Amino acid sequence: MAANYDYDEAPATYDDANRQELGYDPNFVPDSVKSFVVHLYRHIREKNVYEIHQMYEISFQTLSDRLFKDTPWPSVDAVAHYVDNDQVFCLLYREMWFRHLYARLSPTLKQRIDSWDNYCSLFQVVLHRVVNMQLPNQWLWDMVDEFVYQFQSFCQYRAKMKNKTEQEIALLRQFDQAWNVYGVLNYLQAFVEKSNIIQILEQEKEGIEQFTATDGYDYSGGSNVLKVLGYFSMVGLLRVHCLLGDYQTGLKCLLPIDINQQGVYTSVIGSHITTIYHYGFASLMMRRYVKAIREFNKMLLYIYKTKQYHQKSPQYEQILKKNEQMYALLAICLSLCPQTKLVEETVNSQLREKYGEKMARMQRYDDEAFAIYDELFSYACPKFITPSAPSFEEPLVNYNQDAYRLQLKLFLYEVKQQQLLSGVRTFLKVYSTISLGKLANYMEVDEPTLRTILFSYKHKTHAVDSDGKIISNADVDFYIDDDMIHVVESKPVKRFGDYFLRQIVK
Amino acid sequence: MVRERETPKQQQQVSYTVEQLVAVNPYNPDILPDLENYVNEQVSSQTYSLDANLCLLRLYQALMAMPAPDFSLCLFLIPERVQMEEQFKTLIVLSHYLETGRFRQFWDEAAKNRHIVEAVPGLNAGFEQAIQTYAIHVLSLTYQKIPRPVLAEAINIEGLSLDKFLEHQAANSGWILEKGHGRGQLIVLPRNEFNHPELKKSAADSVPLEHIT
């Protein structure tokens, strides 16, 4: 399970490595661990996916909780001889080893670099050799998820230059390829391409291939590893591009996955949530508010109905966190783009409970409103990163907040531009027709200014969708005839659709 | 593995999306040294000016792409420090005017900064035209019948040029020129679902499939 995104690492110095090892013998292998690796190794060789999943999801957690609460697992060298020194198993074990370290402890710089090396080796094997394994989707998702998480964590760590020791700086200079943004993107892209996953999904639509139907598993004696890693890498790419502020590219990477359907991305709850969270966030930043609202609504409803089944899982905390963040994002979207019919009953009442008051204040667009937009955005946004390496010139500065500050600033800028729209909306709800002159009077502006406000209202409520089409998301609309404003309610006269539905059900 | 070498000119190495670079050279760790230059340029202020022109060019193109949100998408990717440079600030102001429907202010500011537009090599000569197209787009969302002065201000065309323009639009784009109520010309814009609500396909009647299944 990928570590908590909020994990705020204490400044890990070079000496931490020694401190960690006090009371930890990397070569000591408790019997339960020996048993664990022996069985896991056998199950992987025998392709017992169910057993692998049980061991990976449950046994590993249980042992971690019991024996390795705040120390790492035994080193891979200590367990290797129990598993025939199998290279691939050792890479997999190390992957879990580092993931555990990140989750429970503070990785040192050397450990971060070693983890990168391990991913490189593991990924090279999958990409360049014929791998004859079937691994559970949960594990394969966790690999991609953790890979991106460690990249994000590294960028944030590296950007805090102020208190770096000389050894750390030396290491950073020496291993400048570790967690390089292009290396990360390269691997994810490589998985997508080498697995041919995009073509597989295309061909699946035409009935030539099977992928989703088998949850990505291969029932003809082959391996699911490359294909599923390729699949999950599309989500990984969406996430990385969001972290970089490149929302358009992120969404493009996700295109081959149809989020209006079930798919392999919904087979693992973590993947499902990560996909929709980032899709929604990217849509929000691209001003596709209706899209974002629709997806957040669906996801939040799903979590509401199913979270009880995940109470015991290690993902539970993360699920709850993302749930709260999506409510915050939904509150933002609905404040910027009021809609009446898009949010389901249950979700709506939860939303009112959590953010009802704040949403009312956000729509006042005064100073307090901006403070609330700031607060919600900062709480719910991804942990943006600056991908470039630091300048090693004095004075050393911390620039880990730069990326976040820029995204926040630009977001609030957009909010500011929508400030005057709220006032117009209020008046439009009251009148069916009104002259420009009169409305200008009521709003205490001159006519030319009113015209700019009305233009702005039209522009901001008519978004450009992914096909370049214009779509209105205005809950209240108007048109002008010479100097007369005619208000258009989007309330339909009669909902035939509903009526027919009820008849069908009968 | 052999791959094509990018020419050493920095301008050609700068790519709006990293995707493009990686796509050309799949899973090849050798691309890292090349691309690193790009990344380092972003940080070291001395060499950034080499990329500034390309950045500005992209911003102008994004402005011309309105109403698409390309301009803000570009800004998300440009470091704050760079956005504070004079030319970028000017462009951001221009974008702001267009986003908030302040066409008169836009044309005034653009005229004052003509030298920037002309200084950017490769800038499409159709900049003015692209903005006029955007203005007309917004007007078409808003107005069924628009008074001549309002139109003139929005597209920055007056007098005889405007007459010619209107004739052209009437002949080719379905605009209709009317006499106003003693206040001058009214222009009837083409009907669409945004300025003529009756043309809107009833969204309420389209029931999403998931509600039925």
XYZ file of C-alpha atoms in Angstrom:
719
model
C 0.000 0.000 0.000
C 1.392 3.356 -0.941
C 2.352 5.414 2.025
C 0.150 8.176 3.321
C 0.499 11.132 0.946
C 0.639 13.420 3.884
C 3.662 11.738 5.321
C 5.766 14.653 6.353
C 9.240 13.266 6.699
C 11.384 14.643 9.447
C 14.636 15.966 8.013
C 16.482 12.714 7.413
C 20.177 13.180 7.733
C 22.922 10.823 6.780
C 23.223 9.762 10.402
C 19.655 8.478 10.486
C 20.862 5.301 8.829
C 22.927 4.498 11.875
C 20.212 5.545 14.267
C 17.740 3.251 12.572
C 20.051 0.295 12.794
C 20.418 0.591 16.570
C 18.293 -2.259 17.838
C 17.794 -3.525 14.291
C 19.798 -6.383 12.923
C 19.204 -6.579 9.181
C 20.507 -10.126 9.153
C 18.193 -11.513 11.767
C 15.366 -13.438 10.143
C 12.558 -14.466 12.483
C 10.973 -17.834 11.684
C 7.734 -16.202 10.639
C 9.586 -14.188 8.032
C 11.397 -17.233 6.751
C 8.083 -18.974 6.429
C 6.592 -15.948 4.760
C 9.207 -15.663 2.024
C 9.340 -19.397 1.405
C 5.601 -19.615 0.917
C 5.320 -16.427 -1.073
C 8.126 -17.610 -3.339
C 6.397 -20.902 -3.925
C 3.039 -19.308 -4.621
C 4.587 -16.951 -7.133
C 6.302 -19.820 -8.913
C 3.090 -21.792 -8.937
C 1.051 -18.767 -10.011
C -1.412 -19.103 -7.127
C -2.707 -15.584 -7.465
C -5.244 -15.905 -4.676
C -2.657 -17.097 -2.164
C -0.201 -14.451 -3.287
C -2.846 -11.839 -2.707
C -3.635 -13.124 0.773
C 0.016 -13.132 1.753
C 0.712 -9.780 0.181
C -2.302 -8.011 1.569
C -2.787 -9.701 4.937
C 0.269 -11.640 6.080
C 2.694 -8.894 5.191
C 0.645 -6.368 7.140
C 0.217 -8.650 10.115
C 3.915 -9.384 10.336
C 4.750 -5.717 9.877
C 2.410 -4.749 12.678
C 3.684 -7.456 14.956
C 7.429 -7.526 14.340
C 8.416 -4.473 12.327
C 6.417 -1.619 13.764
C 9.315 0.771 13.608
C 12.139 -1.163 12.088
C 12.691 -2.350 8.547
C 12.150 -5.937 7.489
C 15.221 -8.169 7.336
C 17.566 -7.286 4.490
C 17.131 -9.054 1.199
C 20.557 -10.597 1.565
C 19.430 -12.340 4.739
C 16.425 -13.986 3.112
C 17.830 -14.647 -0.358
C 19.093 -18.131 0.334
C 15.608 -19.250 1.423
C 14.360 -18.470 -2.051
C 17.095 -19.939 -4.229
C 18.596 -16.453 -4.551
C 15.922 -15.882 -7.172
C 16.708 -12.506 -8.729
C 13.148 -11.526 -9.514
C 11.804 -12.560 -6.124
C 14.539 -10.565 -4.454
C 13.611 -7.478 -6.471
C 9.986 -7.927 -5.465
C 10.943 -8.425 -1.849
C 13.056 -5.276 -1.896
C 10.174 -3.344 -3.412
C 8.019 -4.334 -0.452
C 10.917 -3.677 1.875
C 11.263 -0.075 0.744
C 7.533 0.493 0.712
C 7.377 -0.613 4.309
C 10.289 1.689 5.143
C 8.611 4.724 3.602
C 5.375 3.960 5.410
C 6.774 3.441 8.883
C 10.101 5.240 8.969
C 11.934 8.134 7.430
C 14.030 7.107 4.453
C 17.546 8.460 4.245
C 18.852 9.903 1.013
C 20.900 6.770 0.393
C 17.813 4.639 0.890
C 15.841 6.780 -1.516
C 18.540 6.301 -4.117
C 18.711 2.568 -3.463
C 14.967 2.301 -3.855
C 15.212 4.054 -7.209
C 17.862 1.559 -8.258
C 15.639 -1.287 -7.208
C 12.731 0.030 -9.255
C 15.052 0.416 -12.229
C 16.219 -3.173 -11.939
C 12.741 -4.524 -11.382
C 11.247 -2.534 -14.238
C 14.084 -3.457 -16.590
C 13.350 -7.105 -15.932
C 9.670 -6.704 -16.674
C 10.302 -4.615 -19.763
C 13.098 -6.546 -21.347
C 12.660 -10.131 -20.255
C 9.862 -12.588 -20.557
C 8.381 -12.679 -17.113
C 6.324 -15.721 -16.318
C 4.330 -14.555 -13.301
C 0.809 -13.644 -12.393
C 0.624 -11.112 -9.625
C -2.496 -9.722 -7.961
C -3.726 -6.404 -9.339
C -3.463 -4.921 -5.867
C 0.277 -5.504 -5.860
C 0.811 -4.268 -9.391
C -1.173 -1.132 -8.645
C 0.777 -0.568 -5.456
C 4.035 -0.763 -7.406
C 3.038 2.022 -9.760
C 1.400 4.046 -7.019
C 4.384 3.740 -4.715
C 6.801 4.513 -7.543
C 5.044 7.805 -8.198
C 4.713 8.495 -4.490
C 8.436 8.015 -3.888
C 9.173 10.299 -6.822
C 6.942 12.985 -5.359
C 8.502 12.464 -1.947
C 11.990 12.737 -3.374
C 11.262 15.971 -5.208
C 9.923 17.509 -2.059
C 12.841 16.247 -0.033
C 15.352 17.514 -2.562
C 13.775 20.932 -2.749
C 14.469 21.578 0.903
C 18.064 22.575 0.421
C 18.448 24.837 3.419
C 19.397 22.247 6.022
C 21.130 19.720 3.855
C 24.408 18.372 5.152
C 27.522 18.279 3.029
C 27.258 14.517 2.656
C 23.707 14.829 1.398
C 24.649 17.457 -1.130
C 27.542 15.337 -2.295
C 25.268 12.339 -2.737
C 22.685 14.412 -4.588
C 25.321 15.657 -6.971
C 26.731 12.206 -7.488
C 23.447 10.401 -8.055
C 21.728 13.066 -10.090
C 19.922 10.500 -12.208
C 17.995 9.076 -9.283
C 14.317 10.011 -9.448
C 14.950 12.250 -12.410
C 11.590 13.338 -13.771
C 12.402 12.108 -17.256
C 13.476 8.749 -15.913
C 10.189 8.403 -14.075
C 8.107 9.436 -17.053
C 10.238 7.218 -19.255
C 9.463 4.079 -17.288
C 5.759 4.763 -17.082
C 5.641 5.520 -20.771
C 7.701 2.434 -21.488
C 5.204 0.230 -19.676
C 2.355 1.717 -21.647
C 4.117 1.149 -24.934
C 5.814 -2.191 -24.381
C 2.636 -3.722 -22.993
C 0.674 -2.557 -26.033
C -2.130 -1.837 -23.606
C -3.705 0.920 -25.679
C -4.130 -1.356 -28.662
C -5.379 -4.137 -26.401
C -8.094 -1.865 -25.019
C -9.007 -0.779 -28.526
C -9.219 -4.334 -29.747
C -11.228 -5.314 -26.724
C -13.938 -2.917 -27.858
C -14.057 -4.802 -31.136
C -14.173 -8.147 -29.395
C -10.768 -9.285 -30.604
C -9.047 -9.172 -27.236
C -9.905 -9.999 -23.678
C -8.565 -7.897 -20.885
C -11.189 -6.239 -18.714
C -13.313 -9.365 -18.726
C -10.530 -11.272 -17.013
C -9.572 -8.363 -14.773
C -6.300 -8.262 -16.672
C -5.358 -11.805 -15.705
C -4.003 -14.169 -18.302
C -5.808 -17.499 -18.394
C -3.810 -18.914 -21.271
C -0.661 -19.625 -19.340
C 0.951 -16.254 -19.816
C 1.741 -13.348 -17.511
C -0.389 -10.400 -16.523
C 2.473 -8.347 -15.135
C 3.505 -6.237 -18.105
C -0.026 -5.670 -19.367
C -1.415 -4.611 -16.036
C 1.610 -2.471 -15.211
C 1.098 -0.819 -18.588
C -2.528 -0.246 -17.745
C -1.888 1.193 -14.300
C 0.934 3.314 -15.696
C -1.648 5.371 -17.550
C -3.070 6.331 -14.188
C 0.471 6.851 -12.941
C 1.139 9.251 -15.796
C -2.042 11.176 -15.060
C -0.854 11.564 -11.506
C 2.688 12.643 -12.409
C 1.469 15.238 -14.880
C -0.944 16.625 -12.304
C 1.953 16.952 -9.877
C 3.768 18.933 -12.554
C 0.771 21.126 -13.302
C 0.312 19.728 -16.798
C -3.360 18.862 -16.601
C -4.007 18.586 -20.273
C -1.282 16.017 -20.848
C -2.389 14.131 -17.761
C -5.906 13.755 -19.068
C -4.593 12.750 -22.461
C -2.657 9.909 -20.863
C -5.835 8.607 -19.291
C -7.879 8.758 -22.487
C -7.613 5.071 -23.392
C -9.422 4.251 -20.141
C -13.162 4.789 -20.270
C -14.093 6.068 -16.826
C -17.785 5.777 -17.611
C -17.437 2.042 -17.349
C -16.045 -0.448 -14.915
C -12.572 -1.526 -15.791
C -9.375 -2.878 -14.362
C -8.933 0.525 -12.746
C -11.971 -0.203 -10.562
C -10.686 -3.637 -9.575
C -8.493 -2.043 -6.921
C -10.081 0.607 -4.716
C -6.854 2.620 -4.515
C -6.596 2.782 -8.263
C -10.240 3.713 -8.635
C -9.966 6.593 -6.218
C -6.627 7.843 -7.527
C -7.956 7.860 -11.079
C -11.110 9.794 -10.307
C -9.473 12.152 -7.849
C -6.870 13.238 -10.382
C -9.298 13.225 -13.274
C -11.600 15.481 -11.280
C -8.816 17.751 -10.141
C -7.387 18.126 -13.638
C -10.866 18.879 -14.950
C -11.335 21.512 -12.269
C -8.097 23.236 -13.267
C -9.158 23.092 -16.909
C -12.459 24.719 -15.919
C -14.460 21.678 -16.913
C -16.497 21.994 -13.754
C -19.464 19.910 -14.791
C -17.207 16.977 -15.679
C -15.459 17.249 -12.338
C -18.736 17.459 -10.416
C -20.119 14.390 -12.197
C -17.082 12.268 -11.451
C -16.648 13.366 -7.854
C -20.326 12.695 -7.258
C -20.096 9.144 -8.606
C -16.926 8.387 -6.688
C -18.176 9.792 -3.393
C -21.380 7.807 -3.663
C -19.401 4.660 -4.366
C -17.138 5.222 -1.364
C -20.154 5.884 0.821
C -21.665 2.565 -0.149
C -18.541 0.441 -0.008
C -16.159 1.866 2.566
C -17.393 -0.512 5.254
C -15.811 -3.367 3.323
C -12.397 -1.746 3.553
C -12.387 -0.977 7.244
C -9.753 -3.562 8.012
C -7.566 -2.901 5.018
C -4.342 -0.897 5.184
C -5.823 1.437 2.558
C -8.672 2.542 4.817
C -7.047 5.701 6.093
C -6.093 6.764 2.596
C -9.618 6.104 1.360
C -11.064 8.322 4.058
C -8.538 11.047 3.359
C -9.221 11.111 -0.359
C -12.942 11.046 0.420
C -12.647 14.223 2.446
C -10.478 15.880 -0.171
C -12.983 15.140 -2.905
C -15.779 16.661 -0.857
C -13.674 19.800 -0.588
C -13.061 19.822 -4.337
C -16.746 19.239 -4.971
C -17.562 22.203 -2.751
C -15.175 24.340 -4.802
C -16.617 23.178 -8.121
C -20.190 23.817 -7.075
C -19.327 27.249 -5.746
C -17.700 28.203 -9.033
C -20.331 26.511 -11.132
C -23.659 26.128 -9.359
C -25.648 23.157 -10.567
C -28.913 21.812 -9.288
C -29.255 18.341 -10.719
C -25.839 16.777 -10.709
C -25.311 15.735 -7.125
C -26.952 12.664 -5.668
C -29.032 12.934 -2.506
C -26.677 11.157 -0.123
C -23.612 12.946 -1.389
C -25.414 16.261 -1.260
C -26.421 15.887 2.352
C -22.868 14.897 3.297
C -21.632 17.915 1.367
C -24.026 20.278 3.132
C -22.947 18.876 6.461
C -19.249 19.304 5.802
C -19.180 22.423 3.675
C -22.647 23.926 3.576
C -21.696 27.011 5.519
C -18.381 27.455 3.764
C -20.025 27.186 0.365
C -22.470 29.924 1.264
C -19.576 32.133 2.262
C -17.556 31.282 -0.834
C -20.322 32.533 -3.039
C -20.181 35.937 -1.435
C -16.819 36.506 -3.086
C -15.556 38.822 -0.394
C -12.160 38.566 1.304
C -13.407 35.817 3.552
C -14.556 33.882 0.526
C -11.080 33.914 -0.981
C -9.647 32.711 2.276
C -11.999 29.741 2.174
C -11.193 28.939 -1.442
C -7.535 29.064 -0.447
C -8.130 26.786 2.513
C -10.093 24.156 0.630
C -7.784 24.161 -2.359
C -4.697 23.826 -0.193
C -6.266 20.992 1.754
C -7.425 19.044 -1.251
C -4.823 19.624 -3.940
C -2.089 17.160 -4.941
C 1.396 17.710 -3.561
C 2.783 19.614 -6.496
C 6.464 19.339 -7.245
C 9.213 21.214 -9.005
C 10.882 18.586 -11.150
C 14.177 20.292 -11.762
C 17.315 19.672 -9.771
C 18.335 22.316 -7.274
C 20.982 24.851 -7.874
C 23.839 23.969 -5.607
C 24.989 27.566 -5.405
C 24.905 29.396 -2.108
C 22.681 30.465 -0.509
C 20.795 27.205 -0.299
C 17.055 27.798 -0.267
C 13.948 25.745 0.208
C 11.841 25.779 -2.904
C 9.548 22.878 -2.105
C 6.545 25.157 -1.805
C 7.080 26.937 -5.108
C 5.032 24.617 -7.272
C 2.111 24.587 -4.850
C 2.185 28.354 -4.481
C 2.014 28.867 -8.220
C -0.943 26.534 -8.702
C -2.762 28.111 -5.772
C -2.081 31.611 -7.038
C -3.381 30.835 -10.516
C -6.413 29.066 -9.087
C -7.326 32.055 -6.910
C -6.765 34.284 -9.908
C -9.436 32.349 -11.764
C -11.731 32.600 -8.740
C -11.200 36.348 -8.699
C -12.155 36.623 -12.339
C -15.433 34.960 -11.507
C -16.116 37.310 -8.649
C -18.599 39.546 -10.394
C -20.563 36.667 -11.836
C -22.156 35.842 -8.522
C -23.820 39.251 -8.344
C -25.218 38.948 -11.844
C -26.572 35.507 -11.108
C -28.576 36.807 -8.164
C -30.275 39.429 -10.313
C -30.890 37.080 -13.211
C -32.757 34.749 -10.887
C -35.170 37.521 -9.999
C -36.026 39.048 -13.352
C -37.379 37.601 -16.566
C -36.511 40.713 -18.541
C -34.601 43.796 -17.551
C -32.958 46.578 -19.470
C -29.206 47.016 -19.393
C -29.678 50.480 -17.964
C -31.795 49.318 -15.056
C -29.566 46.387 -14.177
C -26.527 48.630 -14.329
C -28.277 50.901 -11.845
C -29.074 48.089 -9.442
C -25.542 46.759 -9.624
C -24.143 50.249 -9.225
C -21.963 50.107 -12.315
C -22.086 51.943 -15.628
C -23.470 50.234 -18.728
C -20.122 49.519 -20.404
C -18.962 47.817 -17.221
C -22.172 45.822 -17.015
C -21.599 44.643 -20.569
C -18.138 43.376 -19.660
C -19.634 41.528 -16.691
C -22.261 39.921 -18.912
C -19.635 38.950 -21.498
C -17.550 37.472 -18.744
C -20.522 35.557 -17.388
C -21.171 34.073 -20.798
C -17.543 33.196 -21.389
C -17.009 31.614 -17.986
C -20.200 29.574 -18.067
C -19.625 28.226 -21.531
C -16.761 25.809 -21.370
C -14.831 24.229 -24.201
C -14.972 20.464 -23.880
C -12.375 17.935 -24.941
C -13.742 17.866 -28.498
C -13.602 21.624 -28.836
C -17.347 22.008 -28.535
C -18.933 24.750 -26.489
C -21.057 23.532 -23.623
C -23.088 25.732 -21.378
C -22.961 24.963 -17.694
C -24.960 28.014 -16.675
C -27.764 27.256 -14.285
C -29.254 30.603 -15.153
C -28.732 32.044 -18.614
C -29.781 35.033 -20.714
C -29.555 36.684 -24.107
C -29.600 40.353 -25.034
C -31.779 41.968 -27.662
C -30.413 45.446 -28.340
C -30.523 46.777 -24.770
C -32.926 44.299 -23.245
C -31.795 41.296 -21.220
C -34.022 38.232 -21.440
C -33.450 35.669 -18.740
C -33.594 31.986 -19.582
C -34.325 29.478 -16.888
C -32.748 26.100 -17.554
C -35.572 24.523 -15.571
C -37.443 22.270 -18.001
C -41.198 22.560 -18.378
C -41.843 18.861 -18.087
C -39.480 16.004 -17.394
C -40.643 13.421 -19.839
C -37.549 11.369 -19.233
C -38.439 10.734 -15.616
C -42.021 9.895 -16.502
C -40.975 7.283 -19.026
C -38.513 5.767 -16.593
C -41.213 5.284 -14.031
C -43.410 3.633 -16.627
C -40.651 1.258 -17.638
C -40.046 0.230 -14.057
C -43.719 -0.515 -13.490
C 19.754 1.572 -30.000
C 20.148 4.317 -32.525
C 17.963 7.388 -32.268
C 17.809 10.675 -34.087
C 19.880 13.384 -32.599
C 18.056 16.618 -31.875
C 19.820 19.642 -33.346
C 21.767 21.550 -30.719
C 19.655 24.709 -31.082
C 18.034 25.226 -27.680
C 14.818 26.557 -29.128
C 14.069 23.262 -30.818
C 14.763 21.255 -27.699
C 12.212 23.094 -25.644
C 8.992 21.177 -25.720
C 5.647 22.148 -24.302
C 5.007 18.596 -23.257
C 7.590 16.195 -22.080
C 5.419 13.443 -23.506
C 6.545 14.314 -26.991
C 10.199 13.870 -26.182
C 9.668 10.610 -24.397
C 7.376 9.257 -27.080
C 10.038 9.723 -29.713
C 12.604 7.843 -27.677
C 10.827 5.083 -25.831
C 12.464 3.624 -22.700
C 15.887 4.808 -23.639
C 17.931 5.977 -20.683
C 20.264 7.773 -23.105
C 17.760 10.577 -23.571
C 18.383 11.757 -20.051
C 21.511 13.874 -20.747
C 19.770 15.656 -23.630
C 16.662 16.471 -21.721
C 18.565 17.531 -18.676
C 19.651 20.674 -20.488
C 16.036 21.597 -20.847
C 15.419 21.125 -17.175
C 18.517 22.970 -16.063
C 17.696 25.878 -18.290
C 14.525 26.386 -16.381
C 16.435 26.887 -13.170
C 19.515 28.780 -14.182
C 18.383 32.304 -14.866
C 21.250 33.198 -17.176
C 20.200 30.885 -19.933
C 16.456 31.166 -19.465
C 16.232 34.120 -21.836
C 16.946 31.717 -24.670
C 13.655 29.983 -23.950
C 11.701 33.097 -23.129
C 10.888 33.821 -26.757
C 9.488 30.367 -27.233
C 7.456 30.661 -24.043
C 6.074 33.986 -25.179
C 5.256 32.553 -28.555
C 3.324 29.750 -26.895
C 1.449 32.231 -24.727
C 0.453 34.280 -27.748
C -0.733 31.147 -29.479
C -2.693 30.231 -26.387
C -4.268 33.666 -26.349
C -5.274 33.206 -29.943
C -6.848 29.872 -29.055
C -9.478 31.472 -26.812
C -12.058 30.560 -25.628
C -10.037 27.400 -25.006
C -8.274 27.664 -21.638
C -4.822 27.086 -23.176
C -3.404 30.317 -21.796
C -3.965 29.380 -18.179
C -2.744 25.852 -18.900
C 0.529 27.360 -20.116
C 0.818 29.529 -17.032
C 0.569 26.454 -14.817
C 3.848 25.311 -16.329
C 5.857 28.517 -16.269
C 7.782 29.278 -13.063
C 6.422 32.219 -11.122
C 9.682 34.103 -11.310
C 9.466 34.087 -15.099
C 5.859 35.225 -15.078
C 6.987 38.379 -13.307
C 9.079 39.480 -16.263
C 7.721 42.465 -18.160
C 6.630 40.760 -21.344
C 4.896 37.968 -19.485
C 3.118 40.409 -17.207
C 1.818 42.247 -20.251
C 0.466 39.063 -21.761
C -1.184 38.090 -18.509
C -2.900 41.461 -18.392
C -4.084 41.022 -21.974
C -5.429 37.589 -21.140
C -7.189 38.973 -18.093
C -8.982 41.583 -20.171
C -10.174 38.955 -22.623
C -11.282 36.577 -19.881
C -13.368 39.298 -18.252
C -14.908 40.627 -21.447
C -13.044 43.939 -21.325
C -12.468 44.254 -25.040
C -11.871 47.986 -25.164
C -9.185 47.735 -22.507
C -7.654 44.805 -24.367
C -7.303 46.687 -27.659
C -5.918 49.746 -25.873
C -3.302 47.693 -24.061
C -2.440 45.655 -27.162
C -1.882 48.858 -29.132
C 0.430 50.184 -26.428
C 2.459 46.995 -26.572
C 2.606 46.511 -30.286
C 6.373 46.223 -30.125
C 6.166 43.029 -28.106
C 3.909 41.377 -30.626
C 6.205 42.394 -33.420
C 9.323 41.324 -31.571
C 8.337 37.693 -31.227
C 9.685 35.793 -34.208
C 7.363 33.376 -35.876
C 4.249 34.949 -34.421
C 1.329 34.314 -36.672
C 0.214 37.498 -38.387
C -3.329 36.449 -37.677
C -3.119 37.486 -34.019
C -5.549 40.370 -34.385
C -7.918 38.294 -36.407
C -7.872 35.471 -33.872
C -8.846 37.852 -31.081
C -11.618 39.312 -33.198
C -12.904 35.800 -33.757
C -12.954 35.230 -30.030
C -14.760 38.525 -29.482
C -17.391 37.580 -32.027
C -17.736 34.204 -30.334
C -18.535 35.884 -27.019
C -20.890 38.346 -28.687
C -22.678 35.455 -30.374
C -23.215 33.740 -27.033
C -24.640 36.954 -25.621
C -26.566 38.922 -28.210
C -29.414 38.236 -30.573
C -29.263 41.805 -31.824
C -26.237 43.912 -31.066
C -25.884 47.698 -31.416
C -23.170 48.735 -33.839
C -21.056 50.677 -31.315
C -20.869 47.659 -28.993
C -19.709 45.446 -31.831
C -17.228 48.049 -33.033
C -15.615 48.316 -29.627
C -15.374 44.577 -29.187
C -13.631 43.858 -32.481
C -11.764 47.159 -32.743
C -13.030 48.058 -36.197
C -14.673 51.418 -36.972
C -16.114 53.546 -39.755
C -15.664 52.415 -43.337
C -13.644 49.346 -42.373
C -16.500 48.272 -40.174
C -18.978 48.808 -43.005
C -16.899 46.598 -45.238
C -16.557 44.011 -42.493
C -20.304 43.948 -41.903
C -21.016 43.555 -45.598
C -18.674 40.606 -45.706
C -20.274 38.982 -42.679
C -23.744 39.571 -44.102
C -22.746 37.938 -47.365
C -20.885 34.970 -45.874
C -21.863 34.388 -42.269
C -25.552 35.077 -42.145
C -25.388 38.385 -40.325
C -28.350 40.683 -40.904
C -28.023 44.452 -40.787
C -30.988 46.326 -39.388
C -31.830 49.893 -38.670
C -32.147 50.535 -34.918
C -34.720 52.665 -33.133
C -33.223 55.969 -34.153
C -30.049 54.993 -32.392
C -28.144 53.598 -35.282
C -27.524 50.221 -36.759
C -28.473 46.927 -35.152
C -26.793 43.741 -36.243
C -28.652 40.476 -36.008
C -26.218 37.699 -35.204
C -26.702 34.124 -36.388
C -28.997 32.000 -34.280
C -27.443 29.401 -32.019
C -28.533 27.547 -28.916
C -26.807 30.061 -26.657
C -28.470 33.263 -27.827
C -31.709 31.492 -28.777
C -32.775 29.264 -25.898
C -35.546 27.629 -27.916
C -32.861 26.008 -30.053
C -31.363 24.245 -27.084
C -31.876 20.473 -27.160
C -33.663 19.728 -23.936
C -30.902 18.359 -21.753
C -33.426 17.345 -19.136
C -34.877 14.704 -21.393
C -31.618 12.968 -22.089
C -31.497 10.348 -19.417
C -28.076 8.915 -18.786
C -27.874 5.190 -19.449
C -26.824 4.315 -15.931
C -30.192 5.454 -14.639
C -31.961 2.879 -16.720
C -29.670 -0.113 -16.408
